[in-house]
Short mmCIF file of C-alpha atoms and ligand atoms in Angstrom, two decimals:
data_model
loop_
_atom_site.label_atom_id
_atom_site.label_comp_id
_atom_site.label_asym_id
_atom_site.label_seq_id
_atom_site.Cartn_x
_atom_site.Cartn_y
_atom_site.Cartn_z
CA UNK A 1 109.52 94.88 95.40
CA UNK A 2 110.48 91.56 97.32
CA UNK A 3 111.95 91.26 100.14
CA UNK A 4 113.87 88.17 100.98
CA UNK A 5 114.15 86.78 104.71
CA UNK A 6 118.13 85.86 104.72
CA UNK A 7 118.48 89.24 103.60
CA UNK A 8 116.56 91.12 106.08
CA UNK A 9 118.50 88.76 108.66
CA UNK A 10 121.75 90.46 106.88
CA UNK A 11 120.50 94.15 107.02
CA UNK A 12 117.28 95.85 107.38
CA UNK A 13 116.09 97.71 103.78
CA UNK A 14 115.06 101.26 104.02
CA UNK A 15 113.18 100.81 100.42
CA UNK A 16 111.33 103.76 98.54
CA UNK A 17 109.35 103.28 95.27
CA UNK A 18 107.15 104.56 92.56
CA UNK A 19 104.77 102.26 91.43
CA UNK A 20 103.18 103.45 87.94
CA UNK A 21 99.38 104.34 87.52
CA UNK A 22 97.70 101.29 86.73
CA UNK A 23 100.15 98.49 87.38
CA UNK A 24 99.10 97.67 91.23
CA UNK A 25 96.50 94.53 90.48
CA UNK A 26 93.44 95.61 92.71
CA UNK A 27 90.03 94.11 92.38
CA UNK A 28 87.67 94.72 89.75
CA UNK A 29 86.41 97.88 90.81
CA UNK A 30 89.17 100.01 92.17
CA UNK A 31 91.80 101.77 89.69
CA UNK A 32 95.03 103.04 90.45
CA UNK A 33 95.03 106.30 88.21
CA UNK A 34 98.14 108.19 89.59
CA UNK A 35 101.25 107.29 90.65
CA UNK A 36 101.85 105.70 93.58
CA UNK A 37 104.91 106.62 96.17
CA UNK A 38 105.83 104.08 98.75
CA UNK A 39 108.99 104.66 101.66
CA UNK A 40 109.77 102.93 104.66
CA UNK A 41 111.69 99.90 106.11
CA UNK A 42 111.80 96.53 106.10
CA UNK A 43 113.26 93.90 109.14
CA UNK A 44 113.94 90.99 110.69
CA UNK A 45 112.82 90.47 113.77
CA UNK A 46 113.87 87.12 116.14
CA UNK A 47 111.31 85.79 118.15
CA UNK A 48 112.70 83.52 120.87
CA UNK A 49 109.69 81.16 121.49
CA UNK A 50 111.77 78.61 123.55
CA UNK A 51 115.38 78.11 124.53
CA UNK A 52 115.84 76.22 120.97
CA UNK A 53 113.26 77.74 118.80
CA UNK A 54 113.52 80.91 117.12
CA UNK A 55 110.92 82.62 114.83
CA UNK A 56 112.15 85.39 111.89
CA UNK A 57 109.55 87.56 111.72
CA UNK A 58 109.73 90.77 109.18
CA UNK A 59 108.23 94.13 111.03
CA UNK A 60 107.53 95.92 107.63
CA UNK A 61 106.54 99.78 108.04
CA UNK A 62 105.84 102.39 105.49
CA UNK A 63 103.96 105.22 104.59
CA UNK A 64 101.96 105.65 100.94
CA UNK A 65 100.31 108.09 98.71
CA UNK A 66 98.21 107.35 95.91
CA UNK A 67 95.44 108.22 93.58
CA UNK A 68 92.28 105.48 92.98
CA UNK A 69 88.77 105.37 91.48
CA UNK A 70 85.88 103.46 92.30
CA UNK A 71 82.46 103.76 90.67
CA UNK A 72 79.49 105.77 92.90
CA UNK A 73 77.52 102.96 94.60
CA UNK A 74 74.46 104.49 92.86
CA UNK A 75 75.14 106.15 89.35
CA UNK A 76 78.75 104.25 88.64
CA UNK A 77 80.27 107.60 87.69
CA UNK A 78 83.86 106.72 88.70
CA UNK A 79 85.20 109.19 91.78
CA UNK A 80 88.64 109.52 92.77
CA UNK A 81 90.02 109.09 96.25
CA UNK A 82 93.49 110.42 97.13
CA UNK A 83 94.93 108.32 99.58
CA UNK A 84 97.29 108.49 101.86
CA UNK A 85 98.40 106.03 105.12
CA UNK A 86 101.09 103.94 106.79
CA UNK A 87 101.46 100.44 107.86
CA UNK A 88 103.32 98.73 110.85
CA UNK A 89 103.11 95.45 110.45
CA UNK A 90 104.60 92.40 111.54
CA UNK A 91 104.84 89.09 109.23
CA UNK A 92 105.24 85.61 110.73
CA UNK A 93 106.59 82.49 108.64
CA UNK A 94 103.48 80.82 107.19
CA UNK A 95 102.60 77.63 109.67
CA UNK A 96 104.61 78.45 112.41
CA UNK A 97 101.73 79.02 114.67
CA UNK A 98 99.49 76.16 113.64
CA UNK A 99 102.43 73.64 114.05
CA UNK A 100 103.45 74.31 117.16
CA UNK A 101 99.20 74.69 118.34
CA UNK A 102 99.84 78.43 119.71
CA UNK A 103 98.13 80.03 117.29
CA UNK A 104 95.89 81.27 120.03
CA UNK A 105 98.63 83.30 122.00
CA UNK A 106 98.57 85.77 118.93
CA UNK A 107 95.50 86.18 118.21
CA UNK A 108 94.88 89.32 119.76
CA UNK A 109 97.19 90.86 118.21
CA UNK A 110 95.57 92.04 115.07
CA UNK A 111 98.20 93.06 112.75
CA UNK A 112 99.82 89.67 112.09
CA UNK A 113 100.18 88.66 109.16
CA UNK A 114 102.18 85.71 107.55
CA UNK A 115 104.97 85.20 104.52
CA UNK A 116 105.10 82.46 102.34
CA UNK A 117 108.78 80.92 100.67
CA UNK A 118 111.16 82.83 102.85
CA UNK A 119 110.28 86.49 101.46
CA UNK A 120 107.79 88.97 101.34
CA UNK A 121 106.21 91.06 98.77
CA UNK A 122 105.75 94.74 99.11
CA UNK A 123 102.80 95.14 96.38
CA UNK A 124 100.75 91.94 98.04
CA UNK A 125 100.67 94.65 101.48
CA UNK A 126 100.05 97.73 99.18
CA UNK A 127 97.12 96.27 97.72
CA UNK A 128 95.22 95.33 101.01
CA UNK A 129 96.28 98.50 102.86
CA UNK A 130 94.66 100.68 99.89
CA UNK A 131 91.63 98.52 99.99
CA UNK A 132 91.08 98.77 103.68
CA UNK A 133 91.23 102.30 102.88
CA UNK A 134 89.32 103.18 100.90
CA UNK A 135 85.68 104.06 102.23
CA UNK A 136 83.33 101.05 101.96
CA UNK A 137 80.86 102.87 100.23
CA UNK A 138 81.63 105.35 97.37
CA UNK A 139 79.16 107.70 96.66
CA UNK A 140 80.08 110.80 93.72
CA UNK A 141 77.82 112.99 95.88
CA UNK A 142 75.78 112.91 98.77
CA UNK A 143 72.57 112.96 96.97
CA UNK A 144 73.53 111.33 93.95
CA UNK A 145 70.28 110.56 92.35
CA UNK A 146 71.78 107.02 90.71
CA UNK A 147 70.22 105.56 87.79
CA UNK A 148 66.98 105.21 86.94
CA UNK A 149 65.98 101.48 87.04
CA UNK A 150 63.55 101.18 84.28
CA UNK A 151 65.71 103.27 81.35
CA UNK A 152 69.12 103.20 83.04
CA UNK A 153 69.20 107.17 82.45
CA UNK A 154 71.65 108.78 84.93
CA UNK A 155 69.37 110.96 86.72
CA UNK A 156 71.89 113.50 87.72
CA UNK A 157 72.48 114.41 83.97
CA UNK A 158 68.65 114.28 82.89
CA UNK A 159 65.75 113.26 84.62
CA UNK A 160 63.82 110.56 82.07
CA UNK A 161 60.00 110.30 82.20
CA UNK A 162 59.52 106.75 84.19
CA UNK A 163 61.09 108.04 86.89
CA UNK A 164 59.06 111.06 87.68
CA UNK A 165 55.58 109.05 86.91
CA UNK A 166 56.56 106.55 88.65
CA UNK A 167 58.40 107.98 91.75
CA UNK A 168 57.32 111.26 92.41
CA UNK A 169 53.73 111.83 94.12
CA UNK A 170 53.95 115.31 93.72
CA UNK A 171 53.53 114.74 90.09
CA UNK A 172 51.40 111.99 89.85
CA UNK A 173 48.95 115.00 91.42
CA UNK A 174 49.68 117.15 88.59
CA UNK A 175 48.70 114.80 86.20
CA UNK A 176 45.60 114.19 87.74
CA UNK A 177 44.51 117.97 88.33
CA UNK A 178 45.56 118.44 84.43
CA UNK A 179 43.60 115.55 83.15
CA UNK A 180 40.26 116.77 85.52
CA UNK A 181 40.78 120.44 83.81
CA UNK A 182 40.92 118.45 80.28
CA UNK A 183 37.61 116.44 80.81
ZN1 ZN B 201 76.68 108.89 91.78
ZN1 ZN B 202 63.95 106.06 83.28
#
């Protein structure tokens, strides 16, 4: 969904959408596996910098649901993550703040961002607001034993042989005591 500038100026948009499993573009390792539900409103906003000059900002709010996977940091088994937030944010014409050298009266103010050709696209703001998200770190379990890094074997589904000679002392004590009954 786009929203145009001269429109906002007309009216503010209340706007509420679906957006189908898979057709958000995130990066490569997040999926969108449910549908997504999106509501809120879109506006313009006048900024009087100076007697003459006057920004149009767009204040964009909205709250979101949505269902995502992303692959356990250690085995890749993808998890899900049901998301939910909301967003107030306000959108300043691209260059406006470098051209007139004032960029640094708004930089505290975190939740700027900036629209490009006179509009503003609701699935551009989707996208980072899911991945902001989502945790940094994904793991399918707590102790998620990952994969093994000499066969690849998933060690939650089946231990494999390298990695209990290799890793595991406790064993590496059994073999010996075996081996001195042997001899
Ligand atoms: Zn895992
Ligand atoms: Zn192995």
């Amino acid at each position: 969904m786009r929203f145009t500038v001269l429109e906002l100026e007309r009216e503010a948009v209340d706007y509420s959408v679906d957006i189908a499993a898979g057709s958000l573009d995130l990066d490569e390792e997040t999926r969108q596996v449910g549908p997504m539900r999106c509501s809120g409103r879109a506006e313009a906003l006048h900024e009087h910098r100076s007697a003459t000059e006057v920004v149009v900002d767009v204040r964009l709010r909205g709250e979101f649901s949505g269902e995502f996977e992303v692959p356990c940091a250690r085995c890749v088994n993808p998890v899900r993550h049901d998301l939910k937030g909301d967003f107030d944010l306000i959108f300043r014409p691209a260059g406006v703040d470098d051209e007139n050298g004032e960029g640094s009266i708004t930089t505290q103010e975190t939740e700027i961002g900036y629209y490009e050709g006179g509009s503003l696209q609701l699935e551009d703001v989707l996208r980072e607001q899911i991945l902001l998200g989502l945790p940094a770190r994904t793991l399918c379990h707590p102790d998620c034993k990952g994969l093994c890094p000499v066969c690849g074997q998933n060690r939650n589904e089946m231990d494999c042989d390298c990695a209990t000679r290799q890793m595991d002392p406790k064993w590496s004590k059994l073999a010996e005591l075996s081996s001195r009954k042997s001899s």
